[in-house]
Amino acid sequence: ENRVMDGFNQIPDDLEGFREAIDAYYAGCARVCECLLRGVAASLGLPPDACDAHFGKEHTSYLRLNYYPAHAGERFASAAGDLDRARVATGAAVDDAGTPLSSLGGPRLGVNRHFDAGGLTLLLQDPDVSSLQVNLNAHGSGDPEWVDVTPVPGALTVNVGDMLQVLSNGKYKAPEHRVLASPPGKVRYSAPFFYNPAYDAEIAPLDRAAAPRYSPFA
């Protein structure tokens, strides 16, 4: 039975070497995240292993393989600029998480705006399609300011999650981001690896000498 805590792994049996490649990539991503968290801890003036007890061998990470089909409509043509500011200029409502896609005149978003909940995310982007955007004003006031996160061939995009924001007491902030619909005639693939703590880990600011900005939770 191929069951894990949050569902089932979906690994085809008829692709030779696929499982081995996925397992190796998953393990490699975990090692990269371990190294990154040691750097984060050092940057906070803490011992490099300060995050180990929260993640370690019991981390609950997962790897997702995403497919975004080509967008069939003309709505994508307006995605070259700042879409939220363009809508506000015409008197329309800002495209927020409560706005149903059906009211936007077409499914121009592949994934609506959100924050990652875990510790770190490593994203392998499709180098041929730039669809990921980040809101530079997520932790400020005023309208969203969306900018492209252009893929860099051979590189991973690293994202901070909500739990690392808490662990760092707000010194590392989780960015709000979204994915635009793929342009007509182009499909997009991505492989995000979500590095999450153990289920029994208590998440609280690591630096106990500083005034905590967040309450502990588990």
Short mmCIF file of C-alpha atoms in Angstrom, two decimals:
data_model
loop_
_atom_site.label_atom_id
_atom_site.label_comp_id
_atom_site.label_asym_id
_atom_site.label_seq_id
_atom_site.Cartn_x
_atom_site.Cartn_y
_atom_site.Cartn_z
CA GLU A 1 0.00 0.00 0.00
CA ASN A 2 1.51 3.30 -1.13
CA ARG A 3 0.10 5.50 1.63
CA VAL A 4 1.70 8.45 3.39
CA MET A 5 0.36 10.74 6.13
CA ASP A 6 -1.33 13.19 3.74
CA GLY A 7 -2.53 10.90 0.95
CA PHE A 8 -0.82 8.72 -1.63
CA ASN A 9 2.34 8.96 -3.68
CA GLN A 10 1.53 8.79 -7.39
CA ILE A 11 4.48 7.14 -9.11
CA PRO A 12 3.85 5.38 -12.44
CA ASP A 13 5.17 1.83 -12.67
CA ASP A 14 5.86 1.87 -16.41
CA LEU A 15 8.52 4.63 -16.46
CA GLU A 16 11.90 3.01 -15.97
CA GLY A 17 14.12 4.92 -13.56
CA PHE A 18 11.40 7.45 -12.65
CA ARG A 19 11.03 6.41 -9.01
CA GLU A 20 14.80 6.35 -8.50
CA ALA A 21 15.17 9.84 -10.04
CA ILE A 22 12.38 11.25 -7.87
CA ASP A 23 13.77 9.67 -4.70
CA ALA A 24 17.25 11.02 -5.43
CA TYR A 25 15.95 14.51 -6.20
CA TYR A 26 13.80 14.54 -3.04
CA ALA A 27 16.78 13.53 -0.89
CA GLY A 28 18.97 16.14 -2.57
CA CYS A 29 16.42 18.90 -1.92
CA ALA A 30 16.24 17.89 1.74
CA ARG A 31 20.02 18.18 2.06
CA VAL A 32 19.99 21.62 0.41
CA CYS A 33 17.31 22.81 2.85
CA GLU A 34 19.26 21.47 5.82
CA CYS A 35 22.27 23.54 4.70
CA LEU A 36 20.13 26.62 4.09
CA LEU A 37 18.57 26.44 7.57
CA ARG A 38 22.02 26.18 9.11
CA GLY A 39 22.92 29.38 7.29
CA VAL A 40 19.70 31.02 8.47
CA ALA A 41 20.46 30.07 12.08
CA ALA A 42 23.99 31.44 11.82
CA SER A 43 22.66 34.70 10.35
CA LEU A 44 20.42 35.06 13.42
CA GLY A 45 23.39 34.64 15.75
CA LEU A 46 22.25 31.16 16.81
CA PRO A 47 24.05 27.80 16.72
CA PRO A 48 23.97 26.33 13.20
CA ASP A 49 21.94 23.34 14.43
CA ALA A 50 19.21 25.51 16.00
CA CYS A 51 16.59 24.28 13.51
CA ASP A 52 17.60 20.61 13.56
CA ALA A 53 15.20 19.58 16.32
CA HIS A 54 12.24 21.00 14.37
CA PHE A 55 13.04 19.19 11.12
CA GLY A 56 15.71 16.48 11.25
CA LYS A 57 14.83 12.96 10.14
CA GLU A 58 11.16 13.42 11.00
CA HIS A 59 10.51 16.31 8.61
CA THR A 60 7.19 16.07 6.72
CA SER A 61 8.31 17.46 3.38
CA TYR A 62 6.86 16.66 0.00
CA LEU A 63 7.70 17.10 -3.66
CA ARG A 64 5.03 18.10 -6.17
CA LEU A 65 5.22 17.88 -9.96
CA ASN A 66 3.01 20.59 -11.48
CA TYR A 67 1.60 20.88 -14.98
CA TYR A 68 0.03 24.13 -16.18
CA PRO A 69 -1.76 23.77 -19.54
CA ALA A 70 -1.61 26.48 -22.19
CA HIS A 71 -4.20 29.20 -21.74
CA ALA A 72 -6.76 29.21 -24.56
CA GLY A 73 -8.22 32.71 -24.27
CA GLU A 74 -7.11 36.27 -24.95
CA ARG A 75 -7.17 37.27 -21.32
CA PHE A 76 -3.49 36.40 -20.96
CA ALA A 77 -2.56 39.30 -23.25
CA SER A 78 -3.06 41.73 -20.36
CA ALA A 79 -0.67 39.82 -18.10
CA ALA A 80 2.39 41.70 -19.35
CA GLY A 81 1.81 44.57 -16.91
CA ASP A 82 0.79 44.88 -13.28
CA LEU A 83 -2.63 43.32 -13.45
CA ASP A 84 -3.92 44.55 -10.11
CA ARG A 85 -2.99 48.16 -10.81
CA ALA A 86 -4.53 47.86 -14.28
CA ARG A 87 -7.81 46.67 -12.77
CA VAL A 88 -7.84 49.45 -10.16
CA ALA A 89 -7.25 52.06 -12.88
CA THR A 90 -10.42 50.92 -14.66
CA GLY A 91 -12.45 51.01 -11.45
CA ALA A 92 -12.50 47.24 -11.01
CA ALA A 93 -11.85 45.51 -7.70
CA VAL A 94 -8.37 44.30 -6.83
CA ASP A 95 -7.90 40.60 -7.62
CA ASP A 96 -7.62 39.22 -4.08
CA ALA A 97 -8.00 35.72 -2.70
CA GLY A 98 -11.76 36.21 -2.29
CA THR A 99 -12.36 37.07 -5.94
CA PRO A 100 -13.71 34.06 -7.88
CA LEU A 101 -11.83 33.45 -11.10
CA SER A 102 -15.11 33.45 -13.04
CA SER A 103 -15.50 37.18 -12.31
CA LEU A 104 -12.13 38.02 -13.83
CA GLY A 105 -13.24 37.40 -17.41
CA GLY A 106 -11.21 34.20 -17.75
CA PRO A 107 -8.84 31.92 -15.85
CA ARG A 108 -5.73 34.07 -16.18
CA LEU A 109 -4.28 32.76 -12.91
CA GLY A 110 -2.75 29.32 -12.72
CA VAL A 111 -2.56 29.59 -8.90
CA ASN A 112 -4.11 32.39 -6.87
CA ARG A 113 -2.09 34.55 -4.51
CA HIS A 114 -0.88 32.79 -1.35
CA PHE A 115 1.93 32.28 1.17
CA ASP A 116 3.70 28.94 1.61
CA ALA A 117 2.94 27.50 5.03
CA GLY A 118 6.07 25.45 5.77
CA GLY A 119 9.74 26.19 6.37
CA LEU A 120 11.40 26.51 2.97
CA THR A 121 10.36 25.87 -0.62
CA LEU A 122 12.79 24.93 -3.38
CA LEU A 123 11.29 25.50 -6.80
CA LEU A 124 12.63 24.11 -10.04
CA GLN A 125 11.05 26.37 -12.68
CA ASP A 126 10.45 25.74 -16.35
CA PRO A 127 13.12 27.93 -18.01
CA ASP A 128 10.93 28.52 -21.08
CA VAL A 129 7.90 30.07 -19.34
CA SER A 130 8.00 32.89 -16.80
CA SER A 131 4.72 32.80 -14.82
CA LEU A 132 5.69 33.10 -11.15
CA GLN A 133 5.18 36.51 -9.56
CA VAL A 134 5.87 37.88 -6.07
CA ASN A 135 4.12 40.75 -4.32
CA LEU A 136 6.75 43.26 -3.16
CA ASN A 137 4.16 44.98 -0.97
CA ALA A 138 2.89 41.88 0.85
CA HIS A 139 4.05 43.09 4.26
CA GLY A 140 3.35 46.76 3.66
CA SER A 141 0.29 48.86 3.01
CA GLY A 142 -1.31 49.90 -0.24
CA ASP A 143 -1.94 48.06 -3.48
CA PRO A 144 -0.09 44.85 -4.38
CA GLU A 145 3.03 45.30 -6.49
CA TRP A 146 3.58 42.15 -8.52
CA VAL A 147 6.93 41.46 -10.20
CA ASP A 148 8.11 38.48 -12.21
CA VAL A 149 10.42 35.85 -10.71
CA THR A 150 12.21 35.06 -13.95
CA PRO A 151 13.52 31.48 -14.19
CA VAL A 152 17.30 31.09 -14.21
CA PRO A 153 18.42 27.95 -16.09
CA GLY A 154 20.20 25.51 -13.80
CA ALA A 155 19.13 27.35 -10.62
CA LEU A 156 16.52 26.81 -7.91
CA THR A 157 14.17 29.49 -6.62
CA VAL A 158 14.19 29.55 -2.80
CA ASN A 159 11.10 30.71 -0.93
CA VAL A 160 10.58 31.35 2.80
CA GLY A 161 7.46 29.84 4.38
CA ASP A 162 5.28 31.05 7.25
CA MET A 163 6.91 28.69 9.76
CA LEU A 164 10.40 30.02 9.06
CA GLN A 165 9.03 33.53 9.47
CA VAL A 166 7.90 32.53 12.97
CA LEU A 167 11.13 30.67 13.78
CA SER A 168 13.16 33.75 12.80
CA ASN A 169 10.79 36.04 14.74
CA GLY A 170 9.95 37.92 11.56
CA LYS A 171 13.49 38.57 10.35
CA TYR A 172 12.84 36.28 7.38
CA LYS A 173 9.46 37.12 5.86
CA ALA A 174 7.37 34.76 3.77
CA PRO A 175 6.61 36.38 0.40
CA GLU A 176 3.15 36.36 -1.11
CA HIS A 177 3.21 34.93 -4.62
CA ARG A 178 1.02 33.65 -7.45
CA VAL A 179 1.29 31.91 -10.81
CA LEU A 180 -0.06 33.42 -14.01
CA ALA A 181 -1.84 31.24 -16.52
CA SER A 182 0.50 29.87 -19.16
CA PRO A 183 0.49 31.86 -22.42
CA PRO A 184 -1.37 30.47 -25.44
CA GLY A 185 0.53 27.65 -27.10
CA LYS A 186 2.87 27.08 -24.12
CA VAL A 187 2.61 24.61 -21.28
CA ARG A 188 4.55 25.04 -18.04
CA TYR A 189 6.06 22.52 -15.67
CA SER A 190 7.43 23.10 -12.19
CA ALA A 191 8.73 20.95 -9.33
CA PRO A 192 8.29 22.59 -5.90
CA PHE A 193 9.82 20.87 -2.87
CA PHE A 194 8.21 21.93 0.41
CA TYR A 195 10.49 21.48 3.43
CA ASN A 196 8.23 21.17 6.45
CA PRO A 197 8.95 20.45 10.13
CA ALA A 198 8.00 17.32 12.03
CA TYR A 199 4.34 16.97 13.00
CA ASP A 200 5.16 17.16 16.71
CA ALA A 201 7.48 20.17 16.44
CA GLU A 202 6.56 23.29 18.40
CA ILE A 203 7.01 26.34 16.19
CA ALA A 204 8.11 29.45 18.09
CA PRO A 205 10.83 32.10 17.70
CA LEU A 206 14.22 30.43 18.12
CA ASP A 207 15.90 33.39 19.78
CA ARG A 208 14.40 33.24 23.28
CA ALA A 209 16.37 36.33 24.34
CA ALA A 210 14.38 38.57 21.98
CA ALA A 211 10.79 39.72 22.55
CA PRO A 212 8.62 37.18 20.66
CA ARG A 213 6.39 38.52 17.90
CA TYR A 214 4.54 35.22 17.56
CA SER A 215 2.90 32.76 19.95
CA PRO A 216 4.07 29.14 19.91
CA PHE A 217 1.98 26.61 18.04
CA ALA A 218 2.25 22.95 17.11
#
